[in-house]
Tab-separated table of C-alpha atoms in Angstrom:
chain	number	residue	atom	x	y	z
A	22	MET	CA	47.754	-168.111	-10.413
A	23	SER	CA	46.795	-165.020	-12.421
A	24	GLU	CA	49.760	-163.073	-13.812
A	25	TRP	CA	48.254	-160.043	-12.066
A	26	LEU	CA	48.538	-161.655	-8.608
A	27	ARG	CA	52.148	-161.444	-7.416
A	28	GLY	CA	51.886	-161.023	-3.663
A	29	PRO	CA	52.682	-163.604	-0.956
A	30	SER	CA	49.859	-165.940	-0.037
A	31	ASN	CA	49.496	-164.511	3.481
A	32	GLY	CA	49.855	-160.863	2.397
A	33	ILE	CA	46.844	-158.525	2.309
A	34	ALA	CA	45.732	-158.043	-1.290
A	35	LEU	CA	42.432	-156.170	-0.953
A	36	ALA	CA	41.247	-153.892	1.843
A	37	PHE	CA	37.954	-152.315	0.780
A	38	GLY	CA	35.637	-151.219	3.551
A	39	ASP	CA	35.835	-153.662	6.438
A	40	ASP	CA	36.913	-156.576	4.219
A	41	ALA	CA	40.533	-157.726	4.128
A	42	VAL	CA	41.361	-160.417	1.576
A	43	ARG	CA	44.769	-162.088	1.470
A	44	TYR	CA	46.482	-163.046	-1.770
A	45	GLY	CA	45.954	-166.766	-1.135
A	46	GLU	CA	42.259	-166.211	-0.479
A	47	LEU	CA	41.896	-164.083	-3.583
A	48	ALA	CA	43.660	-166.688	-5.741
A	49	ARG	CA	41.316	-169.410	-4.445
A	50	ALA	CA	38.286	-167.196	-5.044
A	51	VAL	CA	39.444	-166.576	-8.626
A	52	ASP	CA	39.837	-170.317	-9.212
A	53	ALA	CA	36.404	-171.042	-7.729
A	54	ALA	CA	34.519	-168.188	-9.412
A	55	ARG	CA	31.395	-169.326	-11.231
A	56	LEU	CA	31.103	-167.671	-14.627
A	57	PRO	CA	28.102	-167.886	-16.979
A	58	SER	CA	28.152	-170.976	-19.161
A	59	GLY	CA	29.616	-170.834	-22.640
A	60	ASP	CA	32.620	-168.980	-23.985
A	61	GLY	CA	31.054	-165.569	-24.627
A	62	PRO	CA	31.776	-162.283	-22.860
A	63	VAL	CA	30.959	-161.903	-19.173
A	64	GLY	CA	29.282	-158.785	-17.794
A	65	CYS	CA	30.516	-157.177	-14.599
A	66	PRO	CA	28.094	-154.399	-13.544
A	67	ALA	CA	29.267	-151.044	-12.252
A	68	GLY	CA	27.506	-151.615	-8.936
A	69	ALA	CA	29.463	-154.761	-8.057
A	70	ASP	CA	31.424	-154.553	-4.813
A	71	PRO	CA	35.199	-154.182	-5.338
A	72	VAL	CA	36.139	-157.708	-4.230
A	73	THR	CA	33.530	-159.301	-6.509
A	74	LEU	CA	34.498	-157.074	-9.428
A	75	ILE	CA	38.211	-157.819	-9.144
A	76	THR	CA	37.579	-161.540	-8.646
A	77	THR	CA	35.374	-161.664	-11.739
A	78	VAL	CA	37.856	-159.743	-13.870
A	79	LEU	CA	40.763	-161.984	-12.855
A	80	ALA	CA	38.717	-165.166	-13.319
A	81	CYS	CA	37.744	-164.119	-16.835
A	82	LEU	CA	41.308	-163.216	-17.774
A	83	ASP	CA	42.537	-166.569	-16.432
A	84	ARG	CA	39.948	-168.547	-18.414
A	85	GLY	CA	40.092	-166.646	-21.664
A	86	ARG	CA	36.629	-165.102	-21.355
A	87	PRO	CA	36.223	-161.471	-22.408
A	88	VAL	CA	34.997	-159.421	-19.431
A	89	LEU	CA	32.964	-156.246	-19.971
A	90	VAL	CA	33.317	-154.052	-16.894
A	91	GLY	CA	30.438	-151.665	-16.282
A	92	THR	CA	27.849	-153.776	-18.116
A	93	CYS	CA	25.312	-156.361	-16.966
A	94	ARG	CA	25.163	-159.905	-18.326
A	95	ALA	CA	22.541	-159.134	-20.984
A	96	GLU	CA	24.475	-156.098	-22.246
A	97	ALA	CA	27.691	-158.118	-22.419
A	98	GLU	CA	26.033	-160.872	-24.426
A	99	ALA	CA	24.473	-158.326	-26.802
A	100	LEU	CA	27.856	-156.711	-27.438
A	101	GLY	CA	29.700	-160.000	-27.920
A	102	ASP	CA	29.651	-160.059	-31.727
A	103	ALA	CA	30.822	-156.437	-31.920
A	104	LEU	CA	33.983	-156.946	-29.868
A	105	PRO	CA	37.258	-156.804	-31.809
A	106	ASP	CA	39.119	-160.094	-32.186
A	107	GLY	CA	41.418	-160.703	-29.249
A	108	THR	CA	39.384	-158.703	-26.725
A	109	GLU	CA	40.093	-159.803	-23.161
A	110	LEU	CA	39.048	-156.750	-21.187
A	111	ALA	CA	36.490	-154.084	-22.098
A	112	LEU	CA	35.352	-151.103	-20.073
A	113	GLN	CA	32.327	-148.922	-20.490
A	114	THR	CA	33.324	-145.289	-20.616
A	115	SER	CA	31.746	-141.956	-21.448
A	116	GLY	CA	33.259	-138.838	-22.936
A	117	SER	CA	33.108	-135.512	-21.150
A	118	SER	CA	31.511	-133.931	-24.240
A	119	ASP	CA	28.969	-136.661	-24.939
A	120	PRO	CA	25.322	-135.689	-24.400
A	121	ALA	CA	24.116	-137.313	-21.168
A	122	ASP	CA	27.526	-139.028	-20.968
A	123	THR	CA	26.662	-141.544	-23.704
A	124	PRO	CA	28.457	-144.808	-22.879
A	125	ARG	CA	30.980	-146.447	-25.150
A	126	VAL	CA	32.957	-149.649	-24.714
A	127	VAL	CA	36.749	-149.636	-25.024
A	128	ALA	CA	38.163	-153.085	-25.820
A	129	ARG	CA	41.745	-154.138	-25.128
A	130	THR	CA	44.006	-157.064	-24.299
A	131	SER	CA	45.307	-157.792	-20.814
A	132	ASP	CA	48.855	-157.508	-22.177
A	133	SER	CA	48.203	-153.903	-23.216
A	134	TRP	CA	47.891	-153.068	-19.514
A	135	LEU	CA	50.506	-155.491	-18.242
A	136	ALA	CA	53.103	-153.946	-20.549
A	137	SER	CA	52.876	-150.609	-18.723
A	138	ALA	CA	53.042	-152.051	-15.191
A	139	ALA	CA	56.822	-152.021	-14.755
A	140	PRO	CA	57.367	-148.554	-16.293
A	141	LEU	CA	54.717	-147.008	-14.020
A	142	ALA	CA	56.187	-148.693	-10.947
A	143	GLU	CA	59.614	-147.266	-11.755
A	144	LEU	CA	58.324	-143.767	-12.512
A	145	ALA	CA	56.223	-143.510	-9.354
A	146	GLY	CA	58.573	-145.395	-7.043
A	147	LEU	CA	56.013	-148.102	-6.227
A	148	SER	CA	56.779	-151.515	-4.753
A	149	ALA	CA	55.273	-154.487	-2.945
A	150	THR	CA	55.726	-152.733	0.388
A	151	ASP	CA	53.240	-149.988	-0.506
A	152	ARG	CA	49.683	-149.674	0.723
A	153	ILE	CA	47.781	-148.194	-2.183
A	154	ALA	CA	44.505	-146.271	-2.039
A	155	VAL	CA	42.167	-145.853	-4.998
A	156	THR	CA	39.676	-143.006	-4.748
A	157	GLY	CA	37.075	-143.824	-7.376
A	158	PRO	CA	34.814	-146.641	-8.590
A	159	LEU	CA	36.598	-149.652	-10.046
A	160	HIS	CA	34.468	-149.793	-13.190
A	161	VAL	CA	36.338	-146.636	-14.287
A	162	SER	CA	39.428	-147.402	-16.340
A	163	MET	CA	42.030	-145.448	-14.334
A	164	HIS	CA	40.844	-146.848	-10.996
A	165	LEU	CA	40.590	-150.463	-12.152
A	166	TYR	CA	44.071	-150.218	-13.627
A	167	ALA	CA	45.357	-148.768	-10.339
A	168	ALA	CA	43.901	-151.711	-8.385
A	169	LEU	CA	45.242	-154.348	-10.785
A	170	HIS	CA	48.621	-152.615	-10.860
A	171	ALA	CA	48.788	-152.793	-7.067
A	172	LEU	CA	48.138	-156.555	-7.219
A	173	TRP	CA	50.821	-156.904	-9.910
A	174	LEU	CA	53.225	-155.161	-7.525
A	175	GLY	CA	52.288	-157.563	-4.737
A	176	ALA	CA	51.108	-154.580	-2.684
A	177	SER	CA	47.890	-154.020	-0.741
A	178	VAL	CA	45.100	-151.968	-2.344
A	179	GLY	CA	41.946	-150.521	-0.841
A	180	ASP	CA	39.791	-147.449	-0.493
A	181	GLY	CA	41.067	-146.128	2.836
A	182	LEU	CA	43.584	-143.305	3.105
A	183	GLU	CA	44.614	-144.043	6.684
A	184	GLY	CA	47.953	-145.809	6.589
A	185	ALA	CA	48.175	-145.645	2.789
A	186	THR	CA	51.541	-144.787	1.264
A	187	VAL	CA	50.211	-144.072	-2.239
A	188	VAL	CA	46.978	-142.577	-3.542
A	189	HIS	CA	45.668	-142.747	-7.116
A	190	ALA	CA	43.421	-139.731	-7.651
A	191	THR	CA	42.070	-137.140	-10.045
A	192	PRO	CA	43.273	-133.569	-9.476
A	193	THR	CA	39.908	-132.705	-7.928
A	194	ARG	CA	40.150	-135.559	-5.433
A	195	LEU	CA	43.768	-134.749	-4.599
A	196	SER	CA	42.890	-131.101	-3.927
A	197	ARG	CA	40.297	-132.232	-1.384
A	198	LEU	CA	42.680	-134.421	0.589
A	199	ILE	CA	45.936	-132.530	0.236
A	200	ASP	CA	45.543	-130.786	3.598
A	201	ASP	CA	44.574	-133.954	5.488
A	202	ARG	CA	47.169	-134.872	8.085
A	203	GLY	CA	46.933	-138.521	7.042
A	204	ARG	CA	47.503	-137.875	3.337
A	205	PRO	CA	49.754	-140.465	1.650
A	206	PRO	CA	53.308	-139.343	0.837
A	207	LYS	CA	53.012	-140.409	-2.828
A	208	ALA	CA	50.297	-139.526	-5.352
A	209	VAL	CA	49.634	-140.771	-8.883
A	210	VAL	CA	47.347	-138.249	-10.573
A	211	ALA	CA	45.413	-138.449	-13.845
A	212	GLY	CA	41.976	-137.869	-15.340
A	213	ALA	CA	42.352	-134.128	-15.949
A	214	ALA	CA	45.039	-131.458	-16.098
A	215	MET	CA	46.608	-130.370	-12.817
A	216	SER	CA	46.742	-126.675	-12.000
A	217	PRO	CA	50.108	-125.069	-11.158
A	218	ARG	CA	48.663	-124.211	-7.743
A	219	LEU	CA	47.915	-127.862	-6.945
A	220	ARG	CA	51.388	-128.926	-8.093
A	221	ALA	CA	52.901	-126.282	-5.837
A	222	GLN	CA	50.766	-127.413	-2.893
A	223	ALA	CA	51.902	-131.009	-3.373
A	224	SER	CA	55.542	-129.904	-3.524
A	225	VAL	CA	55.301	-127.805	-0.354
A	226	ARG	CA	53.740	-130.744	1.494
A	227	GLY	CA	56.501	-133.108	0.392
A	228	ILE	CA	54.265	-135.319	-1.724
A	229	ARG	CA	56.063	-137.342	-4.382
A	230	LEU	CA	53.890	-136.546	-7.386
A	231	THR	CA	53.553	-138.635	-10.542
A	232	GLU	CA	51.259	-137.068	-13.102
A	233	TYR	CA	50.252	-138.786	-16.308
A	234	TYR	CA	48.126	-138.010	-19.326
A	235	GLY	CA	46.286	-140.713	-21.188
A	236	ALA	CA	42.870	-141.855	-22.327
A	237	ALA	CA	40.877	-145.050	-21.956
A	238	GLU	CA	41.545	-145.724	-25.635
A	239	LEU	CA	45.280	-144.925	-25.539
A	240	SER	CA	46.233	-145.807	-21.957
A	241	PHE	CA	49.490	-144.062	-20.948
A	242	VAL	CA	50.811	-141.370	-23.282
A	243	LEU	CA	52.707	-138.739	-21.249
A	244	ALA	CA	54.019	-138.641	-17.684
A	245	GLY	CA	56.036	-136.459	-15.350
A	246	ALA	CA	56.932	-135.719	-11.758
A	247	GLY	CA	55.110	-132.400	-11.489
A	248	ASP	CA	57.696	-130.582	-13.602
A	249	GLY	CA	56.219	-131.125	-17.048
A	250	LEU	CA	55.115	-134.038	-19.206
A	251	ALA	CA	57.195	-136.176	-21.552
A	252	PRO	CA	56.386	-139.393	-23.422
A	253	PHE	CA	55.653	-142.300	-21.086
A	254	PRO	CA	58.257	-145.075	-21.468
A	255	GLY	CA	57.506	-147.144	-24.549
A	256	VAL	CA	55.356	-144.469	-26.209
A	257	GLU	CA	56.179	-142.604	-29.412
A	258	VAL	CA	54.414	-139.232	-29.494
A	259	GLU	CA	53.852	-136.903	-32.409
A	260	LEU	CA	51.994	-133.592	-32.568
A	261	ARG	CA	50.085	-133.461	-35.843
A	262	PRO	CA	47.999	-130.557	-37.190
A	263	GLY	CA	44.264	-130.852	-36.554
A	264	ALA	CA	41.228	-128.690	-37.194
A	265	THR	CA	41.677	-126.576	-34.043
A	266	GLY	CA	45.368	-127.075	-33.247
A	267	ASP	CA	48.076	-129.715	-32.939
A	268	GLU	CA	46.701	-133.091	-31.857
A	269	ILE	CA	48.508	-135.691	-29.742
A	270	TRP	CA	49.130	-138.931	-31.639
A	271	ALA	CA	50.637	-141.947	-29.880
A	272	ARG	CA	52.067	-145.301	-30.912
A	273	SER	CA	52.694	-147.864	-28.175
A	274	PRO	CA	51.957	-151.410	-27.003
A	275	TYR	CA	49.370	-149.908	-24.627
A	276	LEU	CA	46.721	-148.927	-27.205
A	277	ALA	CA	43.215	-150.385	-27.091
A	278	LEU	CA	41.971	-152.689	-29.825
A	279	GLY	CA	39.007	-150.481	-30.624
A	280	VAL	CA	35.866	-148.739	-29.410
A	281	ILE	CA	32.238	-149.827	-29.717
A	282	GLY	CA	29.621	-147.091	-29.825
A	283	GLY	CA	31.461	-144.242	-31.510
A	284	GLY	CA	33.901	-141.927	-29.808
A	285	MET	CA	36.952	-139.939	-30.832
A	286	LEU	CA	39.488	-142.710	-31.492
A	287	ARG	CA	41.218	-142.421	-34.866
A	288	ARG	CA	44.093	-144.508	-36.222
A	289	THR	CA	46.520	-144.305	-39.094
A	290	ASP	CA	48.220	-147.087	-41.023
A	291	ASP	CA	51.555	-146.346	-39.338
A	292	GLY	CA	50.189	-147.514	-35.953
A	293	PHE	CA	49.537	-144.124	-34.388
A	294	ALA	CA	46.231	-143.242	-32.722
A	295	THR	CA	44.564	-140.149	-31.264
A	296	VAL	CA	41.418	-139.133	-29.432
A	297	GLY	CA	41.703	-135.543	-30.611
A	298	ASP	CA	43.373	-134.012	-27.561
A	299	LEU	CA	45.355	-130.868	-28.316
A	300	ALA	CA	48.861	-130.035	-27.129
A	301	THR	CA	51.807	-127.728	-27.649
A	302	ARG	CA	55.542	-127.953	-27.057
A	303	ALA	CA	56.517	-126.364	-23.754
A	304	ALA	CA	59.471	-124.010	-23.417
A	305	GLY	CA	61.526	-126.639	-21.610
A	306	GLY	CA	61.010	-129.233	-24.325
A	307	GLY	CA	58.107	-131.085	-22.710
A	308	ILE	CA	54.529	-131.294	-23.926
A	309	ARG	CA	51.649	-129.252	-22.534
A	310	VAL	CA	48.197	-130.802	-22.959
A	311	LEU	CA	45.581	-128.191	-23.828
A	312	GLY	CA	42.467	-130.339	-23.797
A	313	ARG	CA	40.057	-132.104	-26.081
A	314	GLY	CA	39.638	-130.584	-29.517
A	315	ASP	CA	35.880	-131.080	-29.395
A	316	ALA	CA	35.824	-128.870	-26.269
A	317	ALA	CA	37.093	-125.899	-28.273
A	318	ILE	CA	34.801	-122.858	-28.390
A	319	THR	CA	34.678	-120.619	-31.469
A	320	THR	CA	33.676	-117.115	-30.393
A	321	ALA	CA	33.852	-114.017	-32.588
A	322	GLY	CA	36.275	-115.816	-34.884
A	323	ALA	CA	38.657	-116.812	-32.070
A	324	THR	CA	39.225	-120.383	-30.864
A	325	VAL	CA	39.080	-120.759	-27.086
A	326	LEU	CA	40.257	-124.014	-25.492
A	327	ALA	CA	37.860	-124.784	-22.655
A	328	GLU	CA	40.248	-126.884	-20.575
A	329	ASP	CA	42.982	-124.267	-20.802
A	330	VAL	CA	40.612	-121.585	-19.493
A	331	GLU	CA	39.375	-123.958	-16.769
A	332	ALA	CA	42.906	-124.506	-15.503
A	333	ARG	CA	43.552	-120.769	-15.309
A	334	LEU	CA	40.229	-120.070	-13.577
A	335	ALA	CA	40.878	-122.880	-11.074
A	336	ALA	CA	44.196	-121.228	-10.205
A	337	LEU	CA	42.491	-117.969	-9.182
A	338	PRO	CA	42.084	-117.213	-5.468
A	339	GLY	CA	38.680	-118.317	-4.216
A	340	VAL	CA	37.977	-120.839	-6.988
A	341	ALA	CA	37.670	-124.459	-5.874
A	342	ALA	CA	36.754	-125.852	-9.309
A	343	ALA	CA	35.744	-124.527	-12.721
A	344	ALA	CA	34.104	-125.682	-15.933
A	345	VAL	CA	33.868	-123.808	-19.220
A	346	VAL	CA	31.563	-124.500	-22.172
A	347	GLY	CA	30.268	-122.636	-25.190
A	348	GLU	CA	26.628	-121.804	-25.827
A	349	PRO	CA	25.141	-120.669	-29.157
A	350	HIS	CA	25.086	-116.898	-29.618
A	351	GLU	CA	23.542	-114.927	-32.479
A	352	LEU	CA	26.450	-112.519	-32.935
A	353	LEU	CA	29.477	-114.407	-31.613
A	354	GLY	CA	28.707	-117.894	-32.889
A	355	GLU	CA	29.355	-119.168	-29.361
A	356	ARG	CA	29.538	-117.405	-26.026
A	357	VAL	CA	31.953	-118.540	-23.305
A	358	VAL	CA	30.170	-119.649	-20.113
A	359	ALA	CA	31.823	-120.503	-16.782
A	360	ILE	CA	30.536	-122.637	-13.919
A	361	VAL	CA	32.588	-122.180	-10.763
A	362	GLU	CA	32.657	-123.660	-7.294
A	363	LEU	CA	33.765	-121.011	-4.826
A	364	ALA	CA	35.805	-121.553	-1.686
A	365	ASP	CA	34.271	-120.540	1.641
A	366	GLY	CA	34.103	-116.780	1.939
A	367	ALA	CA	34.896	-116.125	-1.746
A	368	HIS	CA	32.755	-113.794	-3.875
A	369	LEU	CA	32.049	-114.079	-7.593
A	370	THR	CA	32.711	-110.372	-8.201
A	371	ASP	CA	36.280	-110.800	-6.945
A	372	VAL	CA	36.786	-113.882	-9.128
A	373	VAL	CA	35.504	-112.076	-12.230
A	374	THR	CA	37.815	-109.135	-11.530
A	375	ALA	CA	40.781	-111.496	-11.184
A	376	ALA	CA	39.779	-113.327	-14.366
A	377	ARG	CA	39.865	-110.078	-16.342
A	378	GLY	CA	43.536	-109.765	-15.480
A	379	GLU	CA	44.409	-113.359	-16.384
A	380	LEU	CA	42.388	-114.122	-19.517
A	381	ASP	CA	42.463	-112.716	-23.018
A	382	PRO	CA	39.301	-110.790	-23.930
A	383	ALA	CA	37.984	-113.616	-26.123
A	384	GLU	CA	38.505	-116.120	-23.281
A	385	LEU	CA	36.677	-114.137	-20.597
A	386	PRO	CA	33.335	-115.826	-19.819
A	387	ARG	CA	30.288	-113.707	-20.571
A	388	ARG	CA	27.994	-115.677	-18.241
A	389	TRP	CA	28.916	-117.122	-14.857
A	390	PHE	CA	27.147	-119.655	-12.676
A	391	VAL	CA	28.063	-120.477	-9.089
A	392	ARG	CA	27.255	-124.136	-8.498
A	393	PRO	CA	28.926	-127.553	-8.210
A	394	VAL	CA	30.758	-128.649	-11.357
A	395	PRO	CA	29.164	-131.861	-12.702
A	396	ARG	CA	31.626	-134.618	-13.499
A	397	THR	CA	31.709	-137.977	-15.216
A	398	ALA	CA	32.483	-141.141	-13.263
A	399	SER	CA	36.156	-140.721	-14.165
A	400	GLY	CA	36.299	-137.191	-12.740
A	401	LYS	CA	36.208	-135.203	-15.985
A	402	VAL	CA	33.963	-132.182	-16.444
A	403	ALA	CA	30.619	-133.430	-17.816
A	404	ARG	CA	30.397	-130.930	-20.677
A	405	GLY	CA	27.531	-132.731	-22.368
A	406	ARG	CA	25.390	-132.366	-19.260
A	407	LEU	CA	26.332	-128.705	-18.906
A	408	ARG	CA	25.459	-127.923	-22.521
A	409	ASP	CA	22.111	-129.669	-22.115
A	410	ALA	CA	21.426	-127.747	-18.893
A	411	LEU	CA	22.249	-124.446	-20.602
A	412	ALA	CA	20.025	-125.265	-23.564
A	413	THR	CA	17.051	-126.117	-21.355
A	414	GLY	CA	17.554	-123.241	-18.927
A	415	ALA	CA	18.122	-125.624	-16.019
A	416	LEU	CA	21.053	-123.515	-14.770
A	417	GLY	CA	18.968	-120.345	-14.554
A	418	ALA	CA	19.980	-116.906	-15.800
A	419	GLY	CA	23.458	-116.777	-14.333
A	420	HIS	CA	25.487	-113.596	-13.918
A	421	ALA	CA	26.208	-111.616	-17.089
A	422	VAL	CA	29.588	-109.913	-17.489
A	423	PRO	CA	29.990	-107.053	-19.984
A	424	ALA	CA	32.504	-107.539	-22.748
A	425	PRO	CA	35.831	-105.690	-22.360
A	426	GLU	CA	36.053	-102.378	-24.148
A	427	GLY	CA	36.514	-102.804	-27.888
A	428	VAL	CA	35.288	-106.400	-27.875
A	429	ARG	CA	31.933	-107.401	-29.303
A	430	PRO	CA	29.392	-108.531	-26.633
């Protein structure tokens, strides 16, 4: 039996939609799975149903065939020669800043995920008795890991919240279910930074919160219980100077083997790696993640961190979600632009007034758009799409906001 399958034969393993698959049935399906002939990589398309996807992934891992999740058979075969030696599992991913969300493939070993299974279970208080809900597509790294981790626990995993004891979610997804009466009592949250307001809401509602920071290329890096982030067990973290601030570098057994198709992954000879995310030491000794360095906006000589501004805008009354990007500007170099989703009954003028009191003059957006925030499949702000839409005028004129007194327009 796969080392990922640790539940009792008659226990429910998968519960997606109306399908319920027991551990014994899943193990037999893995053994009987028909893979393409040969010993090359196997494609597992993003549109595959969850049971088929998980069965294919486990069958490939059992038989020593690299599996490329999010790709079709032809794409997998074409990428075969480019995979790093030792690749067992590869996932197609896209960066939030990539134009049109250009896909890349992150290659890793199964052991690089297995090694983090026990530490996560201990941190989040997870066990075989849990019923775990995933809230996103399984071809996305964080959601596939969540499903496999549930099987490693011997728990039940599915896509329904009713009766679930744990939910894996992005902050955006958690914010949309936090007031549901049937919300699970435990939440594991990743994919973007959580706002202080959302943390407070989870605390008031008695939700046991486990928040972690990572990347598809690095896996787990930092984690916490809603009270700040510290290195995830087994991870060495250093903050090293970068072009726009201190970058997070990590060394651990959880790192990917490499990335095909570009991306931000960089390594050093001492075993550390980074994807360029910025951070600072918090007052209490923890680490505060500021966002991706390539999301920084240089305006009038000042460096503005888009994800930091987004978090502060999202915490304002009336703001359901926010995205911030820079657009070219003749005088400023770049101009800060905000896209906000407003709560029912909220007005942009009130949000702008509140923003003036919370943001430094250089951080205050000069153009505002009220519309849904586009996101990647993993829940991150799709900055590449927003920049393209701004450049082509697809967002329209927006609402201009005068610069504060004494600040260039």
